[in-house]
mmCIF file of C-alpha atoms and ligand atoms in Angstrom:
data_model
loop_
_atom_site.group_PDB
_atom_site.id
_atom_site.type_symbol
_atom_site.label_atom_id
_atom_site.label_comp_id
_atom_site.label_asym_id
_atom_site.label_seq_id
_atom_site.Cartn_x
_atom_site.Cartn_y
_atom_site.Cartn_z
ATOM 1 C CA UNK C 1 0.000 0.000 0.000
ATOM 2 C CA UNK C 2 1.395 3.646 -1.304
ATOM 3 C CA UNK C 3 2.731 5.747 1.870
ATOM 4 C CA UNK C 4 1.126 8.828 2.533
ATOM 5 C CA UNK C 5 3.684 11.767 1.744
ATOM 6 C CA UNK C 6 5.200 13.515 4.044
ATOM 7 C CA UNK C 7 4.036 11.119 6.606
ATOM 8 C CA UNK C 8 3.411 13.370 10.128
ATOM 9 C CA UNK C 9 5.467 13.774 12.918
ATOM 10 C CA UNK C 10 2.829 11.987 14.736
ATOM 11 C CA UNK C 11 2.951 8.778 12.405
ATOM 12 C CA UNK C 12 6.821 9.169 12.774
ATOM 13 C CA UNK C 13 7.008 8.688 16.366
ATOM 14 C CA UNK C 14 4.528 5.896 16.578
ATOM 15 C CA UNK C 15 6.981 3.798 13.956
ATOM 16 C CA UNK C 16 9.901 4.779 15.841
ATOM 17 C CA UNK C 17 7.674 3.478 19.404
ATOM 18 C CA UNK C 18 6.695 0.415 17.223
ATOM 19 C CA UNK C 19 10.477 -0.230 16.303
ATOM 20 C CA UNK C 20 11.635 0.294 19.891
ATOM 21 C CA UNK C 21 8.939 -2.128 21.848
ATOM 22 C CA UNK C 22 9.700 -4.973 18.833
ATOM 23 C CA UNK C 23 13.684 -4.373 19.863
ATOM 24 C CA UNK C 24 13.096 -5.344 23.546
ATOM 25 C CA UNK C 25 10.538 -8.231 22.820
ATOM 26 C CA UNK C 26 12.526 -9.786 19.907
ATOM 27 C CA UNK C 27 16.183 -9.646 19.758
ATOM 28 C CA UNK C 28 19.193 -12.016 19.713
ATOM 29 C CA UNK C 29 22.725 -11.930 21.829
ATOM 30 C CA UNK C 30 25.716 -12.968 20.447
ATOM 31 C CA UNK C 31 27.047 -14.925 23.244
ATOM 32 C CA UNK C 32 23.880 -16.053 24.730
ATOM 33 C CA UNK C 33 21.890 -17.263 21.496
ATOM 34 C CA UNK C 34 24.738 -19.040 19.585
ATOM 35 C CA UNK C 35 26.291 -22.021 21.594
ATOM 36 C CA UNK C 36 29.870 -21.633 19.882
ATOM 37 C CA UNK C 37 31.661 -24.435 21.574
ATOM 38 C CA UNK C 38 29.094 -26.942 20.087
ATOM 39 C CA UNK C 39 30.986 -29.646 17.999
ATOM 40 C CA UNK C 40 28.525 -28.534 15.037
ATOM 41 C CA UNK C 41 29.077 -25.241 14.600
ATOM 42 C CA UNK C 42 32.783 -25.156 14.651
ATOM 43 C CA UNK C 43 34.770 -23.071 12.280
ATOM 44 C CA UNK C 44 37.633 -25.338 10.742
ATOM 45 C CA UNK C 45 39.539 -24.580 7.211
ATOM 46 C CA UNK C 46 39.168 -27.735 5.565
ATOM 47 C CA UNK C 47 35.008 -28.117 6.947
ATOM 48 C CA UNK C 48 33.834 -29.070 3.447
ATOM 49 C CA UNK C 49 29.883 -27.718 4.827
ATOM 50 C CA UNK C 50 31.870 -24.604 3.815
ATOM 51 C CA UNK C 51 30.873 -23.576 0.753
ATOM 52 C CA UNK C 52 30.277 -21.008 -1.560
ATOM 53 C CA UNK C 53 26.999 -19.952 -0.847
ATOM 54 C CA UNK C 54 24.000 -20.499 -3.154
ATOM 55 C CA UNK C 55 24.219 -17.555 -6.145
ATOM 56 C CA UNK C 56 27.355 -16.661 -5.323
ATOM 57 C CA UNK C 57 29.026 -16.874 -9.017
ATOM 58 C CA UNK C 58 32.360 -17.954 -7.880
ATOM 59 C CA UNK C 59 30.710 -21.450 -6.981
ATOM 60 C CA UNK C 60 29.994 -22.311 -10.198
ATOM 61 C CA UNK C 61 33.021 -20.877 -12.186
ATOM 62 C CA UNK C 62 34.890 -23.989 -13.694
ATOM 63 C CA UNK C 63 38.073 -22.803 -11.958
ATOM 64 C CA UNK C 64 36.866 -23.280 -8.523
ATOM 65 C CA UNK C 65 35.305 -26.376 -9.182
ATOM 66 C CA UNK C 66 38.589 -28.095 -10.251
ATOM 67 C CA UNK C 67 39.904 -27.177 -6.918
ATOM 68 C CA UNK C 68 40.059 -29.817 -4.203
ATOM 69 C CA UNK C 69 37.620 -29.748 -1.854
ATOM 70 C CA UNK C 70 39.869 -28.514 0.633
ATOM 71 C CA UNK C 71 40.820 -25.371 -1.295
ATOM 72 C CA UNK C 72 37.349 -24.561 -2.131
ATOM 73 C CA UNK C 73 36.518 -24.306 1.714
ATOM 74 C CA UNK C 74 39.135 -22.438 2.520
ATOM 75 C CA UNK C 75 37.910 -20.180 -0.247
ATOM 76 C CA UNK C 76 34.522 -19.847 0.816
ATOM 77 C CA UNK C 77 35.457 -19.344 4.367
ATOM 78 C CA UNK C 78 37.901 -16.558 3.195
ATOM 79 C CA UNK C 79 34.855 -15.142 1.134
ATOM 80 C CA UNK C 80 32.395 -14.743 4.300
ATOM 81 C CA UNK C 81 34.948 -13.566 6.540
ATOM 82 C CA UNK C 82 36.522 -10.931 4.750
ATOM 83 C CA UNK C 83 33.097 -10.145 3.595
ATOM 84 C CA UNK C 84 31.722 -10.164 7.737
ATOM 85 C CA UNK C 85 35.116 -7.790 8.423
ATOM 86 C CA UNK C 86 33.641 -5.336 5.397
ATOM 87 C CA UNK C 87 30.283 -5.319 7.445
ATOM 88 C CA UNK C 88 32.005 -5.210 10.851
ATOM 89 C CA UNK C 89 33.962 -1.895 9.254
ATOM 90 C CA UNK C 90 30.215 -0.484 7.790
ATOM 91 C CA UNK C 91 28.347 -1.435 11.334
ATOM 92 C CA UNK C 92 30.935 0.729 13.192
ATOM 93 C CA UNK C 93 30.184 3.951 11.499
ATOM 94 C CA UNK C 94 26.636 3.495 11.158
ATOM 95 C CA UNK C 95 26.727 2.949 15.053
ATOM 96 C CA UNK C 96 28.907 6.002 15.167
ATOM 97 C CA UNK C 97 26.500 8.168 13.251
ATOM 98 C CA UNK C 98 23.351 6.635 15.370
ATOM 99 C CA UNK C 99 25.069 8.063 18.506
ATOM 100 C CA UNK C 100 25.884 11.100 17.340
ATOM 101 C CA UNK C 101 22.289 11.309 16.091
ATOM 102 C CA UNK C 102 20.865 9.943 19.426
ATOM 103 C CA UNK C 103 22.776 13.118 21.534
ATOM 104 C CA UNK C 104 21.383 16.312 19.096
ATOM 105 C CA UNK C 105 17.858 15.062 20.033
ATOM 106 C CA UNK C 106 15.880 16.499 22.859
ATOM 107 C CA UNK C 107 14.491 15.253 26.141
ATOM 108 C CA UNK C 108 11.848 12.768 25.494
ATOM 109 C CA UNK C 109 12.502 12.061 21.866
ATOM 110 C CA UNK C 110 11.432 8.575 20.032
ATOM 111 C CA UNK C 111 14.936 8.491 17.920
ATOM 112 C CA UNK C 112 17.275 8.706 21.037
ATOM 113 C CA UNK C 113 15.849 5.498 22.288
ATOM 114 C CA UNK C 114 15.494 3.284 18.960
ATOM 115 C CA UNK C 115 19.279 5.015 18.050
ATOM 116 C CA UNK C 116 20.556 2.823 21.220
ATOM 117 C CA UNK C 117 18.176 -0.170 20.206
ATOM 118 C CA UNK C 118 19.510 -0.325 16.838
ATOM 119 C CA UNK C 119 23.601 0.743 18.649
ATOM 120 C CA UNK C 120 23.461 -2.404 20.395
ATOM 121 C CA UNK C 121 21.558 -4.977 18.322
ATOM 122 C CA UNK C 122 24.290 -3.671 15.755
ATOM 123 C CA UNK C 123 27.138 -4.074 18.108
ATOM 124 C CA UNK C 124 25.596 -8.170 18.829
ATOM 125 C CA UNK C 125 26.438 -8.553 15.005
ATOM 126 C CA UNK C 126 28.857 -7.501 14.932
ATOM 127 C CA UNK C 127 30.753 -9.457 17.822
ATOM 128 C CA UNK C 128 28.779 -12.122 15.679
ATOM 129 C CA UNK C 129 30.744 -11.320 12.588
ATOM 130 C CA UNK C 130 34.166 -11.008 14.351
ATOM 131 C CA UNK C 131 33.669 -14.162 16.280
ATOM 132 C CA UNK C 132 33.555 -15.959 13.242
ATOM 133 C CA UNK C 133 36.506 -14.284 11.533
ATOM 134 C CA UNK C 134 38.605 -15.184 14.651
ATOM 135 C CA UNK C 135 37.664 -18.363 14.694
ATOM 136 C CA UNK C 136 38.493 -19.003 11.183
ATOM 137 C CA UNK C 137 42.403 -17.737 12.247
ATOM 138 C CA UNK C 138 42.672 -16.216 8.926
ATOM 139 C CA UNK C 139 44.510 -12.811 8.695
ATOM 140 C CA UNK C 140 41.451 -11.044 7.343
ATOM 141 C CA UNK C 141 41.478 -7.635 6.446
ATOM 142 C CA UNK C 142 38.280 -6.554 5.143
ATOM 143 C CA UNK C 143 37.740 -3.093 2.667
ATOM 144 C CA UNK C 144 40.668 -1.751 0.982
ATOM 145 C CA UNK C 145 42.748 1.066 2.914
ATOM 146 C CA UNK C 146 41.553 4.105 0.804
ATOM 147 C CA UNK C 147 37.508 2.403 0.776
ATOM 148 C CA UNK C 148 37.810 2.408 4.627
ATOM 149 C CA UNK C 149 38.786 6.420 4.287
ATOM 150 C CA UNK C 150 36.273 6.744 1.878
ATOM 151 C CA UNK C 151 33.448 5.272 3.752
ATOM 152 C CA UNK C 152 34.603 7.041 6.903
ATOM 153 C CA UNK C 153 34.188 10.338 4.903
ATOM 154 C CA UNK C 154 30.792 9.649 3.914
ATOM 155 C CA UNK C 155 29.969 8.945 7.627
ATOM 156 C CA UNK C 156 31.516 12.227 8.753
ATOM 157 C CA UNK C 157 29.560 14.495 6.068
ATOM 158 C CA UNK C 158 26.314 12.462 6.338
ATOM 159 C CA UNK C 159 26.513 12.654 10.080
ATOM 160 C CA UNK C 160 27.307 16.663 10.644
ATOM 161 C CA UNK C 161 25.811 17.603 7.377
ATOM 162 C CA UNK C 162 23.079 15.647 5.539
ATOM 163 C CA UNK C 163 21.623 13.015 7.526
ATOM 164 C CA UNK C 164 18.864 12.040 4.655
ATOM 165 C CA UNK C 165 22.314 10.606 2.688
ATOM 166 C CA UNK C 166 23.524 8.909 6.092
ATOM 167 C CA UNK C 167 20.183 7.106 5.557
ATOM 168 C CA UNK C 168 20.483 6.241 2.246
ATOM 169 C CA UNK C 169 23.863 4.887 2.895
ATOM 170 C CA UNK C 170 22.305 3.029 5.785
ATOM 171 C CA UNK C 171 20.041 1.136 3.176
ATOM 172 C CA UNK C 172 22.983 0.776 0.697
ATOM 173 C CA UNK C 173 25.169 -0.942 3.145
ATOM 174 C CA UNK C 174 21.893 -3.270 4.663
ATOM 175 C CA UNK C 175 19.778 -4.253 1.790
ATOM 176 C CA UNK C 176 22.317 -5.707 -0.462
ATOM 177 C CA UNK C 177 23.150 -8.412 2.560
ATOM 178 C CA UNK C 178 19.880 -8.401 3.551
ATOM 179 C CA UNK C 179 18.586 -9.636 -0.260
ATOM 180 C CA UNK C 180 21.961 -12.455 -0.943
ATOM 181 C CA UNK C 181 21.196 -13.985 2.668
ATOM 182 C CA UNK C 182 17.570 -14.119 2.548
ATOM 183 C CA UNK C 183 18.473 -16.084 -0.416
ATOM 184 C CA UNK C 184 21.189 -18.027 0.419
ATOM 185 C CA UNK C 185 18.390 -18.912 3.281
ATOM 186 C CA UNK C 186 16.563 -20.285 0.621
ATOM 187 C CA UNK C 187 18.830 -23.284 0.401
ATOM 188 C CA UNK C 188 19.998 -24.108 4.000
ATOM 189 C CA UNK C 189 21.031 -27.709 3.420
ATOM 190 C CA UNK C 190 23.503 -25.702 1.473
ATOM 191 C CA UNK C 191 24.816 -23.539 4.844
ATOM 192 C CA UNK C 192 27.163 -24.203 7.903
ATOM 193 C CA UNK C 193 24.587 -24.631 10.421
ATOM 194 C CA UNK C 194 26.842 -21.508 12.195
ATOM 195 C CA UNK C 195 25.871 -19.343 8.912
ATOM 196 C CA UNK C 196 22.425 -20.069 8.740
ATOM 197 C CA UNK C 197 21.614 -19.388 12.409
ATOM 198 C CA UNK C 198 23.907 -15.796 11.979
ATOM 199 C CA UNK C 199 21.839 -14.999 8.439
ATOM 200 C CA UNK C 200 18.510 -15.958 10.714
ATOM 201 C CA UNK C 201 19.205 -13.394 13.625
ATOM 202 C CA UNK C 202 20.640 -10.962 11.186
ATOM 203 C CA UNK C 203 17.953 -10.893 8.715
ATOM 204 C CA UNK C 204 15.200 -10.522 11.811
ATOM 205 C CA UNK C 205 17.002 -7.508 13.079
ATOM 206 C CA UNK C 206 17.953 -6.038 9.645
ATOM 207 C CA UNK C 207 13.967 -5.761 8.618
ATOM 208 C CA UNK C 208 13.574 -3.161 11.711
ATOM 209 C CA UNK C 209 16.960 -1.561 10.768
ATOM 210 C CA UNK C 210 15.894 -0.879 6.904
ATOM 211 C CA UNK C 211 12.181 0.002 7.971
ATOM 212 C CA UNK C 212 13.983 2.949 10.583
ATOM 213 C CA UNK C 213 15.573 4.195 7.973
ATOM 214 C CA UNK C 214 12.702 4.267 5.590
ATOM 215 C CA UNK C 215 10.143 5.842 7.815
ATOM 216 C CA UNK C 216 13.529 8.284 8.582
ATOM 217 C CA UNK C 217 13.585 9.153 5.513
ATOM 218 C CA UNK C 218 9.816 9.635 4.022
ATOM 219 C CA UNK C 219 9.733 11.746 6.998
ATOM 220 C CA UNK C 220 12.665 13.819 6.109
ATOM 221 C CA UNK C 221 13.374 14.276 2.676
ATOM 222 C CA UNK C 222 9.581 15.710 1.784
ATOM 223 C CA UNK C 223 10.199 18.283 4.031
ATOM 224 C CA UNK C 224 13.707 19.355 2.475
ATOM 225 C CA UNK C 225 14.184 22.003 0.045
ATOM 226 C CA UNK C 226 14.892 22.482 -3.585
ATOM 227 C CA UNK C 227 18.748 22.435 -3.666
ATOM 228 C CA UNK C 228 19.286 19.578 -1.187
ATOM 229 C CA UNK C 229 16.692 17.647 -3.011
ATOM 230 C CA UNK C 230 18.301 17.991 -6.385
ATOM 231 C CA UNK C 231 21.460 17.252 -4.060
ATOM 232 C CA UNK C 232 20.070 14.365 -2.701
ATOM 233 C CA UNK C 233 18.992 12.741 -5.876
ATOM 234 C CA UNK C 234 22.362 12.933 -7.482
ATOM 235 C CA UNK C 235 23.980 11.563 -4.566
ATOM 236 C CA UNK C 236 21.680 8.642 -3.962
ATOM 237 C CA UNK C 237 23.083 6.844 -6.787
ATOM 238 C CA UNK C 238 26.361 7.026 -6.337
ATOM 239 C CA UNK C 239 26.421 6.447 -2.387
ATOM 240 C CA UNK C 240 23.723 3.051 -2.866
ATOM 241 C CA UNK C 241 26.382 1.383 -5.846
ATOM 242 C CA UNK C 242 29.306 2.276 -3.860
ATOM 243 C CA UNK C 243 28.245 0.559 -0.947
ATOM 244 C CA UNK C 244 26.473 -2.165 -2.819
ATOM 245 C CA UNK C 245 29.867 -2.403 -4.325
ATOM 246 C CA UNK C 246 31.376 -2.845 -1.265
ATOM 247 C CA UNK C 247 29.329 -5.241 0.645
ATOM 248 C CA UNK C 248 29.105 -7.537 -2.070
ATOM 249 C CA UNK C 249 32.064 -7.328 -4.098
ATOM 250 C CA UNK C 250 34.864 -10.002 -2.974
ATOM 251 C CA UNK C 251 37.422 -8.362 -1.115
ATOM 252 C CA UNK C 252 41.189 -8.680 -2.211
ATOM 253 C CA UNK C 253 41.576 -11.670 0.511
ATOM 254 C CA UNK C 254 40.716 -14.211 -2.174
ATOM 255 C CA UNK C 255 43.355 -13.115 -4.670
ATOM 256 C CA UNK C 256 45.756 -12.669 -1.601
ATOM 257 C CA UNK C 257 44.954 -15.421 0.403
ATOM 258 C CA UNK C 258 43.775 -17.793 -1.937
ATOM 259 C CA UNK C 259 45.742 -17.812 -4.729
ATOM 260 C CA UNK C 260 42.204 -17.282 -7.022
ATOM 261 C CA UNK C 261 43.149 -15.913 -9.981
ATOM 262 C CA UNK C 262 42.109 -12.226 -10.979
ATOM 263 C CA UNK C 263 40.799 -12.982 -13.820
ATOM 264 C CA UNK C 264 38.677 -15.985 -12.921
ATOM 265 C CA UNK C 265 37.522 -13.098 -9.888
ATOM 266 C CA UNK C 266 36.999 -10.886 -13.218
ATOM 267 C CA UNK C 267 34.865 -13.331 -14.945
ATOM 268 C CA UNK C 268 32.834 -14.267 -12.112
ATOM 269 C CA UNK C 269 31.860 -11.388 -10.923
ATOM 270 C CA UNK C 270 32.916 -7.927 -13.212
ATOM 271 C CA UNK C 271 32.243 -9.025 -16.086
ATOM 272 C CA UNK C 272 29.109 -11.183 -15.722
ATOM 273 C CA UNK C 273 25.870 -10.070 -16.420
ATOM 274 C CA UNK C 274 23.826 -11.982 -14.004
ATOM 275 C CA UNK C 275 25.719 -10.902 -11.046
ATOM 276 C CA UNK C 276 25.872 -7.135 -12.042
ATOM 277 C CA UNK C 277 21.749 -8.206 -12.921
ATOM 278 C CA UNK C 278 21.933 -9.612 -8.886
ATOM 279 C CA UNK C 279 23.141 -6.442 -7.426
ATOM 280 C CA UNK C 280 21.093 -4.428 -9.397
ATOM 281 C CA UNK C 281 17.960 -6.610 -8.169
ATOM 282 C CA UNK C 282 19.511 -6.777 -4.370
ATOM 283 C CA UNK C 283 19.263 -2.332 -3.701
ATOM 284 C CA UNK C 284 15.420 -2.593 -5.847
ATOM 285 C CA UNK C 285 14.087 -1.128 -2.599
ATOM 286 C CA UNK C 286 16.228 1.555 -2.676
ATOM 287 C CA UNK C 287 15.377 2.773 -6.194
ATOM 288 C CA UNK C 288 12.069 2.298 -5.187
ATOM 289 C CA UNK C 289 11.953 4.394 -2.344
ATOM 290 C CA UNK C 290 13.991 7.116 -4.334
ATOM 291 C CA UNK C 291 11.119 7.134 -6.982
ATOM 292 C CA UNK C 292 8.335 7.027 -4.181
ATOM 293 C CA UNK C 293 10.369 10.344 -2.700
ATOM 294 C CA UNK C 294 10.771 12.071 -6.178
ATOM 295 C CA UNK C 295 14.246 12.164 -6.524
ATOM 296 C CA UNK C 296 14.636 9.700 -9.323
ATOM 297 C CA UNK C 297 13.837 12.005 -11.984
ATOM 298 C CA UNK C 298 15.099 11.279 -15.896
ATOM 299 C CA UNK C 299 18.541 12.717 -14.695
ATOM 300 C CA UNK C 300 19.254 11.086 -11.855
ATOM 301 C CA UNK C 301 17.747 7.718 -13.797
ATOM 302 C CA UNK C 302 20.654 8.351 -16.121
ATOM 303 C CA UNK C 303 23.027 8.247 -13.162
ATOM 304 C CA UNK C 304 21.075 4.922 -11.162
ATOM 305 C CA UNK C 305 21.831 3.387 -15.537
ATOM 306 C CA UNK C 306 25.316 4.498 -15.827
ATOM 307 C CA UNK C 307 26.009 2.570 -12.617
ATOM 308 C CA UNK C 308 24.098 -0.547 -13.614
ATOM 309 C CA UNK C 309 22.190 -0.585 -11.002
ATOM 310 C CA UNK C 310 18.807 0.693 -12.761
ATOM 311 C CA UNK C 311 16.494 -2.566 -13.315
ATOM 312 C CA UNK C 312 14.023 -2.766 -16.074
ATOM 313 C CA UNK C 313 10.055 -2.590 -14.627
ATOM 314 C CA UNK C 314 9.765 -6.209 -16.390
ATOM 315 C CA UNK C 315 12.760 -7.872 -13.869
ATOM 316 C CA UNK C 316 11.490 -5.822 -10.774
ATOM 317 C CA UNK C 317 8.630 -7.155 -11.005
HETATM 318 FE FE1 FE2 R 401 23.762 -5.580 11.314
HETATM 319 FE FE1 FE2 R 402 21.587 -2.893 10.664
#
């Protein structure tokens, strides 16, 4: 059902109450929900129920699948741990900007207290995500040197300066991983048991993260002016393939650590069509919302196309 724009400050704060009260009644600890010294859910190299999860395009290139079975867990390990670091890296500066965001409001408001919700289900992850990694006793690194800079500068301005493209980069860093483990869900024999109950808890928390920021934003952006609209839509783009970019995109671990080849990495992912087609598909909420907002006019279209991340009506659908 269409959204009512602007919605009120009255509908606001009942969405933000909503999100709160489902954050105490429904929510998952990292070192109270996940028994991590059963024998099933240990993290070894060589555990062949590692594996490249369902989608991912790697798994079915014919280079990987002439590995040994041995090197093609330690590759898919190495994929969802330097991939967990990349989120651990994101979830720090969106907690960042949350409590920066929770201290400029006043006494009694609904966003200081779902701000600390969302702070500390997002810290659970992210011990979540780091547990893993250090049990997998590779030397992970996660984004690049210069993305980690970048990202950090897109915090800083979207913090202090233009919180409506914090909250689109909230959405670009959440809905991409939201959309490949809802579907690597959808095969679970196919999942270290570990995984799947990680992608379960994340995906139940992620919903109420993603809906903040919507109801953040059709709350927000109506209300903003000309300039920082036209602002806003040019940015949108660029911030939501960046990130998608950098969620999903295999980190240099695999070349480094792996020995995969970069052209194989190339050929799998770069250059193929139905994984530029997946990420596209995976941030379809996000072009969405920018069209239900009205700042995905035919120019900043041409931008959401040039980055391939524009879908046709037909595959959205
Ligand atoms: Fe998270
Ligand atoms: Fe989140």
């Amino acid at each position: 059902m269409a959204v009512q724009l602007p919605i009120s400050d009255a509908q606001y704060s009942k969405q933000v109450r909503k999100l709160s009260e489902a954050s105490v009644h429904k929510h998952w600890e990292a070192y109270v929900d996940i028994s991590w010294d059963d024998a099933d859910l240990q993290v070894s190299l060589d555990d062949p129920r590692w594996r490249l999860v369902a989608d991912d395009p790697l798994g079915s290139h014919p280079w990987y699948l002439a590995q040994p079975s041995k090197v093609q867990s330690r590759i898919a390990l190495t994929r969802l741990a330097s991939n967990m670091r990349v989120g651990v890296q994101f979830e720090n500066l969106l907690s960042r900007a949350l409590l920066t965001l929770a201290v400029k409001q006043p006494n009694g408001a609904d966003t200081f207290r779902y701000a600390y919700h969302e702070v500390i289900e997002e810290g659970h992850h992210t011990l979540m995500f780091q547990e893993v990694i250090n049990r997998s006793h590779l030397p992970i690194r996660g984004a690049s040197r210069l993305n980690w800079y970048l990202m950090k500068l897109g915090q800083m301005i979207g913090t202090h300066v233009r919180p409506e493209a914090l909250f689109f980069g909230v959405l670009g860093g959440e809905e991409p991983i939201d959309y490949f483990q809802r579907k690597a869900l959808r095969h679970p024999e196919t999942l270290h048991p570990l995984l799947e109950k990680i992608f379960r808890i994340h995906i139940s928390e992620e919903a109420r993260h993603v809906s903040f920021a919507q109801t953040y934003l059709r709350h927000c952006v109506p209300r903003l002016g000309t300039l920082r609209r036209r602002w806003l839509a040019f940015t949108t783009p660029l911030v939501t393939a960046y990130l998608a970019h950098q969620m999903m995109d295999p980190t240099k671990d695999l070349e480094k650590r792996c020995g995969v080849p970069h052209h194989v990495i190339v050929e799998a992912y770069y250059k193929n069509p139905v994984w530029q087609a997946e990420l596209a598909e995976s941030v379809r909420k996000i072009r969405d919302l920018a069209v239900e907002l009205g700042i995905a006019g035919p120019l900043a279209r041409r931008i959401w196309k040039r980055l391939g991340i524009w879908a046709p009506a037909a595959a959205r659908a």
